[in-house]
Coordinates of N, CA and C in Angstrom, one line a residue:
X20 N 1.3 -1.0 0.4 CA 0.1 -0.1 0.0 C 1.3 1.7 0.1
X21 N 0.6 2.6 -0.6 CA 0.9 3.9 -0.8 C 1.8 3.8 0.7
X22 N 2.2 4.5 1.2 CA 3.3 4.7 2.6 C 2.4 5.8 3.1
X23 N 2.2 7.4 2.2 CA 1.8 8.1 2.5 C 0.4 8.2 3.1
X24 N -0.2 7.2 2.7 CA -1.8 6.5 2.6 C -2.3 6.1 4.0
X25 N -0.7 5.3 4.4 CA -0.8 4.3 5.4 C -0.5 5.2 6.6
X26 N 0.5 6.4 6.5 CA 1.3 7.2 7.4 C -0.5 8.1 7.8
X27 N -1.1 8.7 7.5 CA -2.2 9.1 7.6 C -3.7 7.9 7.5
X28 N -3.9 6.8 7.5 CA -4.8 5.9 7.9 C -4.4 5.8 9.2
X29 N -3.2 5.7 9.9 CA -2.8 5.3 10.5 C -3.1 6.7 12.2
X30 N -2.5 7.7 11.7 CA -3.3 9.1 12.1 C -4.5 8.7 12.5
X31 N -5.5 9.3 11.0 CA -7.4 9.3 11.6 C -7.6 8.0 12.8
X32 N -7.1 6.8 12.5 CA -7.3 6.0 13.3 C -7.2 6.0 14.3
X33 N -6.5 6.5 15.0 CA -5.8 6.8 16.5 C -6.8 7.7 16.7
X34 N -7.3 9.2 16.2 CA -7.7 10.2 16.2 C -8.9 9.9 16.6
X35 N -10.2 8.8 15.1 CA -11.3 8.3 15.0 C -11.9 7.3 16.5
X36 N -11.1 6.6 17.4 CA -11.0 5.5 18.0 C -12.5 6.2 19.3
X37 N -11.9 7.0 19.8 CA -13.1 7.7 20.7 C -13.9 7.5 20.7
X38 N -14.5 8.6 19.0 CA -16.0 8.9 19.0 C -16.6 7.7 18.4
X39 N -15.6 6.8 17.2 CA -16.2 5.5 17.2 C -16.7 4.3 18.2
X40 N -16.0 4.4 19.4 CA -16.2 3.9 20.1 C -17.5 4.3 21.0
X41 N -17.7 5.3 21.6 CA -19.1 5.9 21.6 C -20.2 5.9 20.9
X42 N -19.6 6.0 19.3 CA -21.2 5.4 18.3 C -21.5 4.1 18.8
X43 N -20.2 3.2 18.3 CA -20.4 1.9 18.7 C -22.0 1.5 20.4
X44 N -21.8 2.3 21.1 CA -22.3 1.9 22.2 C -23.6 2.3 22.3
X45 N -23.9 3.5 21.2 CA -25.1 3.8 21.7 C -26.2 2.9 20.3
X46 N -25.2 2.4 18.7 CA -25.8 2.1 17.8 C -25.3 1.1 16.9
X47 N -24.9 0.1 18.4 CA -23.8 -0.9 17.8 C -24.5 -2.0 17.0
X48 N -25.6 -2.1 16.1 CA -26.1 -2.8 15.2 C -26.4 -1.8 13.5
X49 N -25.1 -0.7 13.6 CA -25.4 -0.1 12.6 C -24.1 -0.2 11.8
X50 N -24.0 0.4 10.6 CA -23.3 -0.6 10.4 C -21.8 1.4 9.9
X51 N -21.0 0.9 9.6 CA -19.5 1.6 9.2 C -19.7 2.0 8.3
X52 N -19.6 3.9 8.2 CA -19.7 3.9 6.7 C -18.6 4.7 6.6
X53 N -17.4 4.6 6.0 CA -16.6 6.0 5.9 C -16.6 6.2 4.3
X54 N -16.1 7.2 4.0 CA -16.3 8.4 2.8 C -14.9 9.5 3.1
X55 N -14.9 9.6 1.2 CA -14.1 10.8 1.6 C -13.6 11.2 -0.1
X56 N -12.4 11.8 0.0 CA -12.8 12.1 -1.4 C -11.0 12.0 -2.2
X57 N -10.8 11.9 -2.7 CA -9.1 12.4 -3.4 C -8.8 11.1 -2.0
X58 N -7.9 11.8 -1.7 CA -6.8 10.7 -0.6 C -7.3 10.4 0.7
X59 N -8.6 11.3 0.4 CA -9.4 10.8 2.0 C -10.3 9.2 1.5
X60 N -10.7 9.4 0.3 CA -11.3 7.9 0.0 C -10.2 6.5 0.0
X61 N -9.0 7.2 -0.1 CA -7.9 6.4 -0.4 C -7.6 6.1 1.2
X62 N -8.2 7.2 1.8 CA -7.6 6.3 3.3 C -8.7 5.8 3.7
X63 N -9.8 5.5 3.4 CA -10.7 5.5 4.2 C -10.6 4.0 3.5
X64 N -10.8 3.4 2.2 CA -9.9 2.3 1.8 C -9.3 1.5 2.9
X65 N -8.1 1.9 3.1 CA -7.2 1.9 4.0 C -7.7 1.0 5.3
X66 N -8.4 2.2 5.9 CA -8.8 1.5 7.0 C -10.1 1.0 7.2
X67 N -10.3 0.8 6.2 CA -12.2 -0.4 6.2 C -10.6 -1.7 6.0
X68 N -9.6 -1.9 5.2 CA -9.4 -3.0 5.1 C -8.7 -3.7 6.1
X69 N -8.2 -3.0 7.0 CA -6.9 -2.8 8.2 C -8.2 -3.6 9.3
X70 N -9.5 -2.9 9.3 CA -10.3 -3.8 9.9 C -11.2 -4.6 9.9
X71 N -11.4 -5.0 8.8 CA -12.2 -6.2 8.4 C -10.9 -7.0 8.9
X72 N -9.7 -6.5 8.8 CA -8.2 -8.2 8.4 C -8.5 -8.1 10.5
X73 N -8.4 -7.4 10.9 CA -8.4 -7.7 12.6 C -9.0 -8.2 13.0
X74 N -11.0 -8.4 12.6 CA -11.9 -8.3 13.0 C -12.7 -9.6 12.6
X75 N -11.9 -9.6 11.0 CA -11.7 -11.7 11.0 C -10.5 -12.2 11.1
X76 N -9.2 -11.9 11.8 CA -8.5 -12.7 12.8 C -8.8 -12.9 13.9
X77 N -9.5 -11.8 14.9 CA -10.2 -11.4 16.1 C -8.6 -10.6 16.9
X78 N -8.2 -10.2 16.3 CA -6.5 -9.8 16.1 C -6.9 -7.8 17.1
X79 N -6.4 -7.5 17.5 CA -7.2 -6.2 18.6 C -6.6 -5.4 18.0
X80 N -7.8 -4.5 18.1 CA -8.3 -3.4 16.8 C -8.7 -2.1 18.1
X81 N -8.4 -0.8 17.7 CA -8.7 0.2 18.0 C -10.3 0.8 18.3
X82 N -10.7 -0.2 17.1 CA -12.6 0.2 16.7 C -13.0 -0.3 16.8
X83 N -14.1 -0.5 16.7 CA -15.4 -1.3 17.4 C -15.7 -2.6 16.3
X84 N -16.5 -3.4 16.8 CA -16.8 -4.4 15.8 C -18.4 -4.1 15.4
X85 N -18.4 -3.0 14.5 CA -20.4 -2.9 13.9 C -20.8 -4.2 13.6
X86 N -22.1 -4.2 13.9 CA -22.8 -5.1 13.5 C -23.1 -4.9 12.4
X87 N -22.9 -3.8 11.7 CA -23.7 -3.6 10.1 C -22.5 -4.2 9.2
X88 N -21.5 -4.1 9.6 CA -20.0 -4.2 8.5 C -19.6 -2.9 8.3
X89 N -18.5 -2.9 7.3 CA -17.9 -1.2 7.0 C -18.0 -0.8 5.9
X90 N -18.1 -0.3 5.5 CA -18.2 0.1 3.7 C -18.1 1.4 3.7
X91 N -17.1 1.7 2.5 CA -16.9 2.5 2.0 C -17.0 3.1 0.6
X92 N -16.7 4.6 0.5 CA -17.2 5.2 -0.5 C -16.4 6.5 -0.9
X93 N -15.8 6.0 -1.7 CA -14.1 6.9 -2.3 C -15.6 8.3 -3.6
X94 N -15.1 8.7 -3.3 CA -15.1 9.9 -4.3 C -13.1 10.5 -5.0
X95 N -13.9 10.0 -6.3 CA -12.0 10.2 -6.9 C -11.2 9.3 -5.8
X96 N -10.9 8.6 -5.4 CA -9.8 8.3 -4.5 C -8.3 8.2 -5.9
X97 N -7.4 7.9 -4.9 CA -5.9 7.8 -5.0 C -5.8 6.2 -5.7
X98 N -5.2 5.8 -6.2 CA -4.4 4.0 -6.6 C -4.1 4.1 -5.4
X99 N -4.1 3.2 -4.2 CA -3.0 3.4 -2.6 C -3.0 1.9 -2.9
X100 N -3.1 1.1 -3.4 CA -3.1 -0.5 -3.0 C -3.1 -1.2 -4.2
X101 N -1.9 -2.8 -4.1 CA -2.0 -3.6 -5.2 C -2.8 -3.9 -6.0
X102 N -3.1 -4.7 -7.1 CA -4.4 -4.9 -7.7 C -4.7 -6.4 -7.0
X103 N -4.1 -7.0 -6.3 CA -4.8 -7.9 -5.7 C -5.7 -7.5 -4.3
X104 N -5.1 -6.0 -3.5 CA -6.0 -6.0 -2.4 C -6.8 -5.1 -2.9
X105 N -6.8 -4.4 -3.9 CA -7.7 -3.3 -4.5 C -9.3 -4.9 -5.1
X106 N -9.0 -6.2 -5.6 CA -9.7 -6.6 -5.8 C -10.5 -7.1 -4.2
X107 N -10.2 -6.7 -2.9 CA -11.1 -7.2 -1.7 C -11.4 -6.6 -1.5
X108 N -11.5 -5.2 -2.2 CA -12.3 -4.0 -1.6 C -13.3 -4.3 -2.6
X109 N -13.5 -5.1 -3.4 CA -14.7 -5.6 -4.0 C -16.4 -5.2 -3.5
X110 N -16.1 -6.1 -2.8 CA -17.3 -6.6 -1.7 C -18.1 -6.0 -1.2
X111 N -17.0 -4.8 0.2 CA -17.2 -3.5 0.8 C -16.7 -2.1 0.5
X112 N -16.0 -1.9 -0.6 CA -15.4 -0.4 -1.4 C -16.4 0.4 -2.9
X113 N -17.2 1.2 -2.7 CA -17.5 1.3 -4.2 C -17.1 3.5 -4.3
X114 N -15.8 3.3 -5.5 CA -15.7 4.8 -5.7 C -16.6 5.4 -7.1
X115 N -16.1 6.6 -6.8 CA -17.1 7.3 -8.0 C -15.9 7.9 -8.3
X116 N -15.8 8.6 -10.5 CA -14.9 8.8 -10.5 C -15.6 9.6 -12.3
X117 N -15.5 11.2 -12.1 CA -16.0 12.2 -13.2 C -14.8 12.0 -14.2
X118 N -15.8 11.9 -15.4 CA -14.5 12.1 -16.8 C -13.2 11.1 -16.4
X119 N -12.4 12.4 -16.9 CA -11.0 11.4 -16.9 C -10.0 11.8 -15.5
X120 N -10.7 12.1 -14.4 CA -9.5 12.3 -13.3 C -8.5 11.8 -13.9
X121 N -7.2 12.4 -13.7 CA -6.0 11.6 -13.9 C -5.3 10.7 -12.9
X122 N -5.7 11.4 -11.7 CA -4.9 11.2 -10.1 C -6.1 9.8 -9.7
X123 N -7.0 9.6 -10.2 CA -8.4 8.5 -9.6 C -7.6 7.7 -11.1
X124 N -7.4 8.1 -11.4 CA -7.2 6.8 -12.8 C -6.0 6.7 -13.1
X125 N -4.8 6.7 -12.4 CA -4.1 6.6 -12.6 C -3.4 4.9 -12.0
X126 N -2.1 3.9 -12.5 CA -1.7 2.9 -11.8 C -0.2 2.6 -11.9
X127 N 0.6 1.6 -12.4 CA 1.7 1.7 -12.2 C 2.1 1.6 -14.5
X128 N 0.8 0.9 -14.6 CA 0.4 0.5 -15.6 C 0.2 1.6 -17.2
X129 N -0.2 2.7 -16.6 CA -0.7 3.5 -17.2 C 0.6 4.8 -16.9
X130 N 1.1 4.6 -16.0 CA 2.1 5.8 -16.2 C 3.3 5.0 -16.8
X131 N 3.3 3.5 -16.7 CA 4.6 3.1 -17.5 C 3.3 3.5 -19.1
X132 N 2.7 3.1 -19.4 CA 2.3 3.3 -21.1 C 2.4 4.2 -21.0
X133 N 2.1 5.6 -20.6 CA 2.3 7.4 -20.7 C 4.0 7.4 -21.5
X134 N 4.9 6.3 -20.1 CA 6.4 6.6 -21.0 C 6.7 6.4 -22.1
X135 N 5.9 4.8 -21.7 CA 6.4 4.1 -23.9 C 5.7 5.0 -24.8
X136 N 4.5 5.8 -24.5 CA 4.4 6.4 -25.9 C 4.8 8.1 -25.8
X137 N 6.0 8.6 -24.5 CA 7.2 9.5 -24.7 C 7.7 9.7 -25.6
X138 N 8.3 8.4 -25.5 CA 9.7 7.2 -26.0 C 9.3 7.5 -27.3
X139 N 8.1 6.8 -27.4 CA 8.4 6.3 -28.9 C 7.5 7.9 -29.5
X140 N 7.2 8.7 -29.4 CA 6.7 9.9 -30.1 C 8.2 11.0 -29.7
X141 N 9.2 10.5 -29.4 CA 10.3 11.1 -29.1 C 10.0 13.1 -28.8
X142 N 8.8 12.7 -27.8 CA 8.0 13.7 -27.3 C 9.3 14.8 -25.8
X143 N 10.3 13.5 -25.4 CA 11.5 14.2 -24.4 C 12.5 14.7 -25.7
X144 N 12.8 14.2 -26.6 CA 13.9 15.6 -27.3 C 12.9 16.7 -28.1
X145 N 12.7 16.3 -28.2 CA 11.1 18.0 -28.6 C 11.1 19.4 -27.5
X146 N 10.6 18.3 -26.2 CA 10.6 19.1 -25.0 C 11.7 19.7 -24.6
X147 N 12.6 19.2 -24.8 CA 14.0 19.7 -24.3 C 14.0 20.5 -26.0
X148 N 14.5 20.8 -26.8 CA 14.4 21.2 -27.9 C 13.7 22.8 -26.9
X149 N 12.6 23.0 -27.0 CA 11.3 23.6 -27.3 C 12.2 24.4 -25.9
X150 N 12.9 23.6 -24.9 CA 12.4 24.7 -23.4 C 14.1 25.3 -24.1
X151 N 15.3 24.4 -24.1 CA 16.9 24.7 -24.5 C 17.0 25.3 -25.5
X152 N 16.3 24.8 -26.7 CA 17.0 25.7 -27.8 C 18.0 24.3 -28.2
X153 N 18.0 24.1 -29.7 CA 19.1 23.3 -30.1 C 18.5 21.7 -29.7
X154 N 19.9 20.8 -30.4 CA 20.1 19.7 -30.1 C 19.7 19.4 -28.2
X155 N 19.8 18.4 -27.8 CA 19.5 17.6 -26.3 C 21.2 17.4 -26.0
X156 N 22.0 17.4 -26.6 CA 23.8 17.1 -26.4 C 24.3 17.8 -26.7
X157 N 23.9 19.0 -27.0 CA 24.6 20.1 -27.3 C 24.7 20.8 -26.9
X158 N 26.5 21.3 -26.7 CA 27.5 21.9 -25.4 C 26.3 23.7 -25.2
X159 N 25.9 24.1 -23.9 CA 25.5 25.6 -23.5 C 26.5 26.6 -25.3
X160 N 25.6 26.9 -25.6 CA 26.6 28.4 -25.8 C 27.1 29.1 -24.8
X161 N 28.6 30.0 -25.6 CA 29.7 30.4 -25.0 C 28.4 31.9 -24.9
X162 N 29.3 32.5 -23.1 CA 29.0 33.8 -23.9 C 30.0 34.6 -24.3
X163 N 29.9 35.8 -25.1 CA 30.5 36.5 -26.0 C 31.6 37.2 -24.7
X164 N 33.1 37.4 -25.2 CA 34.0 37.7 -24.7 C 34.6 36.4 -23.5
X165 N 34.2 35.0 -23.9 CA 35.0 34.8 -22.8 C 35.5 33.1 -23.8

């Protein structure tokens, strides 16, 4: 999983545990629904994965075991887990992405494809030429009087 998202999830988990315990005491049969946008959606998914894993293995977890389970609704969540973990999220998590949001649709494969296309098109050389002028490997021009 994405290290930055994991750190955020650990912070949120510690901060939310007391409020969740109070909610559980008043509504133990309700489901826990986590939601977030962009990074928040990714963090919600990671928290749900951790919560479900701890509940399944009877491990210690700071969150109470809500009777209705845990569900996640992510708005344009960023990619944060492997394909295998993502498939585990299918049973409890839904993500919504509008249009062609590049962050939410990003993956290692899509970045590799983009780089391959840039190299194939020679855009790197063209960009260098546009930014710096001349050939990519040409030495910098000499200043007058040197």
